[in-house]
PDB file of C-alpha atoms in Angstrom:
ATOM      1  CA  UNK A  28     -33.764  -1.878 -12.745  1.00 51.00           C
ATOM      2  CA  UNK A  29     -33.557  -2.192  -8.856  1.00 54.00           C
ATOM      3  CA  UNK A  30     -30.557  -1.010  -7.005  1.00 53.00           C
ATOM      4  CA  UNK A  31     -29.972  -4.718  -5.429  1.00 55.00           C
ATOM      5  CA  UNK A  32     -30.131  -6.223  -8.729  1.00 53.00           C
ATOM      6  CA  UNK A  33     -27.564  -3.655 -10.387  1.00 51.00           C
ATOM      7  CA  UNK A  34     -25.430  -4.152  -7.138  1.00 51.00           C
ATOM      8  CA  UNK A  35     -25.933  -7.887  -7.994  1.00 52.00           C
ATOM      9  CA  UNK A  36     -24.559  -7.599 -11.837  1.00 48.00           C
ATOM     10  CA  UNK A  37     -21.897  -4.796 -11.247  1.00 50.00           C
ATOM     11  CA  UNK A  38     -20.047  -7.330  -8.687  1.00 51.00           C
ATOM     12  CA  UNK A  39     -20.955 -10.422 -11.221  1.00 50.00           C
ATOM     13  CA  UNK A  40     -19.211  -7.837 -14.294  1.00 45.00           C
ATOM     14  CA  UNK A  41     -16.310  -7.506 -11.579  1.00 52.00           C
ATOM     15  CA  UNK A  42     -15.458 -11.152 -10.527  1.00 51.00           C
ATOM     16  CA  UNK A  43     -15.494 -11.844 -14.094  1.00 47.00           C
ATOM     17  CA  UNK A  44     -13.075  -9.083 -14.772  1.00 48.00           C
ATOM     18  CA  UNK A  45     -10.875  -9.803 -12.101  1.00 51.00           C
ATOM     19  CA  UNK A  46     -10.884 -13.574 -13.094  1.00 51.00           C
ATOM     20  CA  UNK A  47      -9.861 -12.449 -16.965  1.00 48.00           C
ATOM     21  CA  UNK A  48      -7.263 -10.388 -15.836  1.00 46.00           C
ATOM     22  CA  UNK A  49      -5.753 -13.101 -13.581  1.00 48.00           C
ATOM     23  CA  UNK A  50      -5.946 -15.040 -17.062  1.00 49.00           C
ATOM     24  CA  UNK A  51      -4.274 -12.216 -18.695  1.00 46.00           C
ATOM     25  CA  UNK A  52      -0.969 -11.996 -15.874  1.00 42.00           C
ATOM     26  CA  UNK A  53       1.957 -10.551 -18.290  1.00 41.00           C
ATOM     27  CA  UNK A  54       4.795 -12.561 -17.672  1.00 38.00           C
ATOM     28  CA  UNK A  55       6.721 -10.243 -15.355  1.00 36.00           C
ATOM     29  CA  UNK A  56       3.908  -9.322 -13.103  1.00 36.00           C
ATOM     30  CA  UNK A  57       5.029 -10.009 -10.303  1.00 38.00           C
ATOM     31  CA  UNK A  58       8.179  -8.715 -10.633  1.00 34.00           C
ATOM     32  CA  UNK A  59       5.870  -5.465 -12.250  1.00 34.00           C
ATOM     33  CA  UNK A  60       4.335  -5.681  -9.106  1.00 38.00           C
ATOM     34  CA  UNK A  61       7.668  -6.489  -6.526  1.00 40.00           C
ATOM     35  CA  UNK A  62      10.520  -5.581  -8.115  1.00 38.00           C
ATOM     36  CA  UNK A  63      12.797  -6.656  -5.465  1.00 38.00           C
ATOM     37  CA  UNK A  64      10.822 -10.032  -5.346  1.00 40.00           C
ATOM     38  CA  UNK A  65      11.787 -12.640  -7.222  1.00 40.00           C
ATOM     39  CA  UNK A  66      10.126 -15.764  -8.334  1.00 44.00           C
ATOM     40  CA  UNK A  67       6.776 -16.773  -7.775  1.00 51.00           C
ATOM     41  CA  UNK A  68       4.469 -15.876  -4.471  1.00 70.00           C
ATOM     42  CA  UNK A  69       5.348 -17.692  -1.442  1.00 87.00           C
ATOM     43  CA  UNK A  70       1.660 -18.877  -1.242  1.00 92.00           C
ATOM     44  CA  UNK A  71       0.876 -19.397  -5.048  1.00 92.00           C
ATOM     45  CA  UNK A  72      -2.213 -17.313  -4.828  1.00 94.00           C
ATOM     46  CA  UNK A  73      -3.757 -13.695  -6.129  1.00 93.00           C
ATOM     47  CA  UNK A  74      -5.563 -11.358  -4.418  1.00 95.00           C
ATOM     48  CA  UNK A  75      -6.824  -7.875  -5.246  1.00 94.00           C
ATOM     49  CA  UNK A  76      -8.444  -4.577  -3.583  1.00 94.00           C
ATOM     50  CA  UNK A  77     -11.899  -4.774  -2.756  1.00 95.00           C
ATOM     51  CA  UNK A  78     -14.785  -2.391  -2.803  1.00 94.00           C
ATOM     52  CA  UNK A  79     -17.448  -1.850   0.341  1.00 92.00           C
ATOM     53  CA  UNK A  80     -19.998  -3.104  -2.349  1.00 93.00           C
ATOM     54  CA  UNK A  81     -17.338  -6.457  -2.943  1.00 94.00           C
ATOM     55  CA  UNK A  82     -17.146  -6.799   1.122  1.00 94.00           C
ATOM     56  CA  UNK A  83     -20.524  -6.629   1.326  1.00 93.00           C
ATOM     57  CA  UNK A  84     -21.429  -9.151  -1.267  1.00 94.00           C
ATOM     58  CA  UNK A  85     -19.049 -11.789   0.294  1.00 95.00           C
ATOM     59  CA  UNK A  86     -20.141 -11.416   3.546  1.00 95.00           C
ATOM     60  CA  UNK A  87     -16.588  -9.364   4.887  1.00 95.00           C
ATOM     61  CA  UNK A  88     -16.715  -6.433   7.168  1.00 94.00           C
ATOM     62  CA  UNK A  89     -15.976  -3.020   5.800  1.00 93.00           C
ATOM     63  CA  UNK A  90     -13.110  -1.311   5.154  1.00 92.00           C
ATOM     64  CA  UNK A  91     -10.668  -5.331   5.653  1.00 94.00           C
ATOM     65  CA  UNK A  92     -10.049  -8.122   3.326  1.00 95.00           C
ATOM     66  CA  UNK A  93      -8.243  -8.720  -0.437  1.00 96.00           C
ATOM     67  CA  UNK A  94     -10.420 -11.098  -2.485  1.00 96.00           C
ATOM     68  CA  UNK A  95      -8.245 -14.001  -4.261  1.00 96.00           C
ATOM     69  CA  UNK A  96      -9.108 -14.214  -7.819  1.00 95.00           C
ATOM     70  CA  UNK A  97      -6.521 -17.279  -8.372  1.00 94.00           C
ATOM     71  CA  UNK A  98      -5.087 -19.953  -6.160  1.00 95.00           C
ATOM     72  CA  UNK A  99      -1.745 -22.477  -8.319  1.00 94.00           C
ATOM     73  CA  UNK A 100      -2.146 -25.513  -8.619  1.00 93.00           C
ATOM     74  CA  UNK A 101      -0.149 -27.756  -6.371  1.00 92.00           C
ATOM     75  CA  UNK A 102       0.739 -24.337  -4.164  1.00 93.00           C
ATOM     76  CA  UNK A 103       0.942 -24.007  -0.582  1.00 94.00           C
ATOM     77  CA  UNK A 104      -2.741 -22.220  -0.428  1.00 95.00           C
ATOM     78  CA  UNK A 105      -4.109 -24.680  -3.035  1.00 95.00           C
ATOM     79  CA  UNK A 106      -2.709 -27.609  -0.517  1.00 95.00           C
ATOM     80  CA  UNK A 107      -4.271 -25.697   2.776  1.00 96.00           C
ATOM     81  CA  UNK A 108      -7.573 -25.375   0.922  1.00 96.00           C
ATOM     82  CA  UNK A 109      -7.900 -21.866  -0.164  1.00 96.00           C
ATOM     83  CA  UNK A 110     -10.249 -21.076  -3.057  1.00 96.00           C
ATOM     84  CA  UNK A 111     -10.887 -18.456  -5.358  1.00 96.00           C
ATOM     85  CA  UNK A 112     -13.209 -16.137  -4.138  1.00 96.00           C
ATOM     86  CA  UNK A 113     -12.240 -16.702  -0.979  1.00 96.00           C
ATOM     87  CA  UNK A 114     -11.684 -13.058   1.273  1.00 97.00           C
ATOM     88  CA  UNK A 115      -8.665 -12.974   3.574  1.00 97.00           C
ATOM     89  CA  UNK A 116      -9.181 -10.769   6.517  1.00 97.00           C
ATOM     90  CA  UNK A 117      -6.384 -11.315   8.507  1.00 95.00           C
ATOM     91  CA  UNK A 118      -2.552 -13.183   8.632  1.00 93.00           C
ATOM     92  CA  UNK A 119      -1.505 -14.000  11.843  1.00 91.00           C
ATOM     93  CA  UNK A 120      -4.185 -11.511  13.440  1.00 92.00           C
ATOM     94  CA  UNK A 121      -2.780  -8.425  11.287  1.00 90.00           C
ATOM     95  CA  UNK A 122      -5.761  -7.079   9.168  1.00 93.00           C
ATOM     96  CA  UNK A 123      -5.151  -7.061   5.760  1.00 94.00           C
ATOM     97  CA  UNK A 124      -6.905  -4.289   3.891  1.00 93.00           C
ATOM     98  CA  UNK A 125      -4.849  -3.932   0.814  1.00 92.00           C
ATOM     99  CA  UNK A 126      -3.059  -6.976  -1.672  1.00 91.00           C
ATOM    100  CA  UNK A 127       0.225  -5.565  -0.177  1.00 86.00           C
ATOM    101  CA  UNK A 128      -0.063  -5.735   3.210  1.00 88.00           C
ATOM    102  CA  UNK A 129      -0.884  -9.555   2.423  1.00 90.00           C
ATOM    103  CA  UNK A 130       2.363 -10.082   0.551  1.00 85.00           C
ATOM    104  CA  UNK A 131       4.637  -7.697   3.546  1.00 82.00           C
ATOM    105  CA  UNK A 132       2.849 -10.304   5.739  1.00 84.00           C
ATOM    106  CA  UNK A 133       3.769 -13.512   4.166  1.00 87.00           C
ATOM    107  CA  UNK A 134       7.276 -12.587   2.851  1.00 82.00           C
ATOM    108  CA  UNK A 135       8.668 -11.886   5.932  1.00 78.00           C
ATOM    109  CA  UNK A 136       7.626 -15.101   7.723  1.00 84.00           C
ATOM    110  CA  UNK A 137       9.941 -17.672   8.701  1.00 84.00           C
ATOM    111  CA  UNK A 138      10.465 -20.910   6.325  1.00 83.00           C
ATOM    112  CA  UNK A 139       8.468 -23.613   7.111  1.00 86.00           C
ATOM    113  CA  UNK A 140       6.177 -22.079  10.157  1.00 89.00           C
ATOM    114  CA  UNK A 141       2.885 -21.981   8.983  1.00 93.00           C
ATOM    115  CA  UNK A 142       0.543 -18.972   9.022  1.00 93.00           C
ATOM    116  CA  UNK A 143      -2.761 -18.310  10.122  1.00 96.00           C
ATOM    117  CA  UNK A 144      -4.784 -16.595   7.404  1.00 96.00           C
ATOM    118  CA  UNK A 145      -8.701 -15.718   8.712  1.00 97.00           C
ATOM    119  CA  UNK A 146     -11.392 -15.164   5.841  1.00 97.00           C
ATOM    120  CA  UNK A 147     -14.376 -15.478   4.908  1.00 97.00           C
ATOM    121  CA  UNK A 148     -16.185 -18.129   2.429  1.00 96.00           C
ATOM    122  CA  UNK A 149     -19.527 -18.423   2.058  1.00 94.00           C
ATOM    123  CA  UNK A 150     -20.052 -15.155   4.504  1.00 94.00           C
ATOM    124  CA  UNK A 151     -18.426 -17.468   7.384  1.00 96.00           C
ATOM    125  CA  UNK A 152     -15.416 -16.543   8.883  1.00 96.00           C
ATOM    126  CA  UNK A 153     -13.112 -19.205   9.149  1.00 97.00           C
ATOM    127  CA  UNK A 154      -9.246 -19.825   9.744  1.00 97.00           C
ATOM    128  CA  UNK A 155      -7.068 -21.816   7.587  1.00 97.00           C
ATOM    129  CA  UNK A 156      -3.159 -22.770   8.224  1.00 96.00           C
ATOM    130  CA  UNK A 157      -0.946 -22.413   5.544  1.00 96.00           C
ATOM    131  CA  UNK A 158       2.914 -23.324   5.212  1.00 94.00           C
ATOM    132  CA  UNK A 159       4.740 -20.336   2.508  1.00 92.00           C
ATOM    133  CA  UNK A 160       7.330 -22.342   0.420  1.00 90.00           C
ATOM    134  CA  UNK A 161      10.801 -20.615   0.337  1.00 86.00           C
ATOM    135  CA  UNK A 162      12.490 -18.645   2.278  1.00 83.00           C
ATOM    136  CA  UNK A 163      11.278 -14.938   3.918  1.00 79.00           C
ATOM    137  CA  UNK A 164      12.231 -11.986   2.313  1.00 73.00           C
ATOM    138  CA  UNK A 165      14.137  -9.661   5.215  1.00 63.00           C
ATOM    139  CA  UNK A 166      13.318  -6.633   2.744  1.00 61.00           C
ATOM    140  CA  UNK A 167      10.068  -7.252   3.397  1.00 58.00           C
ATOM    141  CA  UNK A 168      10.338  -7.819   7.051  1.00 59.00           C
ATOM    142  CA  UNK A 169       7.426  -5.227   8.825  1.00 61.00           C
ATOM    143  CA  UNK A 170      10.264  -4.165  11.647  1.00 67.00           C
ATOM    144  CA  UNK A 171      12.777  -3.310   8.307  1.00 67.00           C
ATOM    145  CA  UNK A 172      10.196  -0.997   7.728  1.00 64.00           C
ATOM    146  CA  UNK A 173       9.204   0.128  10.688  1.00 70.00           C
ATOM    147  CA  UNK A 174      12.986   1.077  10.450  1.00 75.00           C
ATOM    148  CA  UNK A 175      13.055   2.379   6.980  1.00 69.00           C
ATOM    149  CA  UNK A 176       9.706   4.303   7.519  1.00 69.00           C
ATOM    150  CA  UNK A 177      11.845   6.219  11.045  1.00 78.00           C
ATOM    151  CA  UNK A 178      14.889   7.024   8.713  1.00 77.00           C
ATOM    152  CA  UNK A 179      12.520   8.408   6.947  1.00 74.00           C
ATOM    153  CA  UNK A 180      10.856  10.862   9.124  1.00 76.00           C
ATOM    154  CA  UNK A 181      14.026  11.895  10.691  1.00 78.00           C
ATOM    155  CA  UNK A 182      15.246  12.695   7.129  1.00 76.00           C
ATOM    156  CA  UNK A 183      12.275  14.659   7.002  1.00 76.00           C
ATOM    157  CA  UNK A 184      12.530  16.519   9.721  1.00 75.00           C
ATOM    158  CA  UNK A 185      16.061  17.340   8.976  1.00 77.00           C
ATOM    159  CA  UNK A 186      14.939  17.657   5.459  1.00 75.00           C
ATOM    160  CA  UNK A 187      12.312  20.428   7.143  1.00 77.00           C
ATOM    161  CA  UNK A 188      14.719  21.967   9.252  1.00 79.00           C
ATOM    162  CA  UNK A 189      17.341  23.111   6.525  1.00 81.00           C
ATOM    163  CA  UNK A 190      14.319  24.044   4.223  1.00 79.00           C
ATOM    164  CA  UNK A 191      13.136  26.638   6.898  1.00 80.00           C
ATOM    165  CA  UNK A 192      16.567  27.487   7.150  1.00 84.00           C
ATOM    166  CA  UNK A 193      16.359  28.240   3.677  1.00 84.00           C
ATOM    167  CA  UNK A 194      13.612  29.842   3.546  1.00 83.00           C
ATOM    168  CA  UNK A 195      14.065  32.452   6.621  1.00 87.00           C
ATOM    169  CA  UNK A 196      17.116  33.569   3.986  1.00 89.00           C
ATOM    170  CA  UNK A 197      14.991  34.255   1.192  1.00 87.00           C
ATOM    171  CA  UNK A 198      12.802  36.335   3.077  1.00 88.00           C
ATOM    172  CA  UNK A 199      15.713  38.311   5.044  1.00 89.00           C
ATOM    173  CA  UNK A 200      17.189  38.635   1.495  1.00 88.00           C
ATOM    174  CA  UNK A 201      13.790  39.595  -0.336  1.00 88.00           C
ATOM    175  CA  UNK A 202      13.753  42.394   3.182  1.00 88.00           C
ATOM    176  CA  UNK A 203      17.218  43.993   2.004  1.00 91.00           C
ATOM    177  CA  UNK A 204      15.804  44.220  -1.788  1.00 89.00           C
ATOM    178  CA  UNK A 205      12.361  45.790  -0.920  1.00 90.00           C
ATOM    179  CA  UNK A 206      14.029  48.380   1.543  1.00 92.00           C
ATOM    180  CA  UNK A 207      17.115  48.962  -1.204  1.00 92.00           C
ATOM    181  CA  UNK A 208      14.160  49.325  -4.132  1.00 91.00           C
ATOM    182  CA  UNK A 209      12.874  51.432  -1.500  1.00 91.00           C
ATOM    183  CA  UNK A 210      16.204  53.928  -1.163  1.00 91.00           C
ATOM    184  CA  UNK A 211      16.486  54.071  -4.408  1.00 90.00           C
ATOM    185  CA  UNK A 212      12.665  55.383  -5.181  1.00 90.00           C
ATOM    186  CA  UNK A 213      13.153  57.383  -2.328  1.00 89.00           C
ATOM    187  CA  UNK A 214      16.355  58.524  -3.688  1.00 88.00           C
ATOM    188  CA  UNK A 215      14.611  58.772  -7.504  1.00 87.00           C
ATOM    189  CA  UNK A 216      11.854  61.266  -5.620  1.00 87.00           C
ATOM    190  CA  UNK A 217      14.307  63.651  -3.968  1.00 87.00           C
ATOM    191  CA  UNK A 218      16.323  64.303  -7.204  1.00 85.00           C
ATOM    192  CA  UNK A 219      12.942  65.215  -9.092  1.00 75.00           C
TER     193      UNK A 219
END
């Protein structure tokens, strides 16, 4: 069997699995998947990782893009005229790469001011507008965790700090022991 035609069924096997298991959603999945998200997506669509073999296939550069695998009915995406199978590349010019960057993306945009989601149908690039029902999710606001991910690294490096702290003990304390196990050989030696 060629190599282009096992490419071609391996990514056939996959949109069929991906389209099964977006059949299969447990009921709590996307609270599985956000647990401090509640209710349903603020675009009504799914979207999952891709492979440089999927990218390739739909026409997407390397290394960007989520593929959706299911848009609701009646949704904002459904309305703006995205389609499974669709690739989106980019929301409001930030590359998406992974299904969460997607969702930080959408949740923390303002009600009712649509978004402009770039991707790729039919290996064409295209842009689409699309206005997320609800409200934004400040949790999920990129500057709250641009914030969170700073507290972070100066916890770290505090967190560092007192460990080499810690550590510069142990090793003056594991000093005293070797030189007292020392003494007391040396001590052991002269009595002998």
């Amino acid at each position: 069997m060629s190599l282009r035609r096992t490419t071609t069924l391996l990514l056939a096997l996959g949109l069929v699995l991906a389209a099964a298991v977006a059949r299969a959603k447990p009921p709590d999945a996307h609270q599985a998947m956000w647990p401090f998200w509640e209710g349903p997506g603020r675009l009504g669509i799914q979207v999952q990782r891709m492979t440089d073999d999927l990218r390739s296939y739909f026409g997407a550069p390397r290394g960007q893009g989520v593929l959706v695998v299911k848009v609701e009915p009646d949704s904002p995406a459904a309305e703006a005229g995205i389609q499974t199978g669709d690739v989106i590349l980019k929301s409001n010019g930030d590359l998406i790469v992974e299904p969460h960057h997607l969702g930080f993306s959408v949740a923390g945009a303002p009600a009712e001011v649509s978004i402009e989601l770039e991707i790729v149908r039919g290996k064409k690039t295209r842009k689409i507008d699309v206005v997320p029902r609800g409200e934004p999710n400040p949790a999920l606001d990129p500057e709250t965790w641009r914030e969170l991910r700073e507290q972070m690294r100066r916890g770290i490096r505090k967190g560092s700090d007192e460990l080499l702290k810690r550590l510069e003990e142990i090793e003056r304390r594991l000093r005293q022991l070797e030189q007292q196990m020392e003494d007391t050989q040396a001590h052991e030696r002269e009595r002998t």
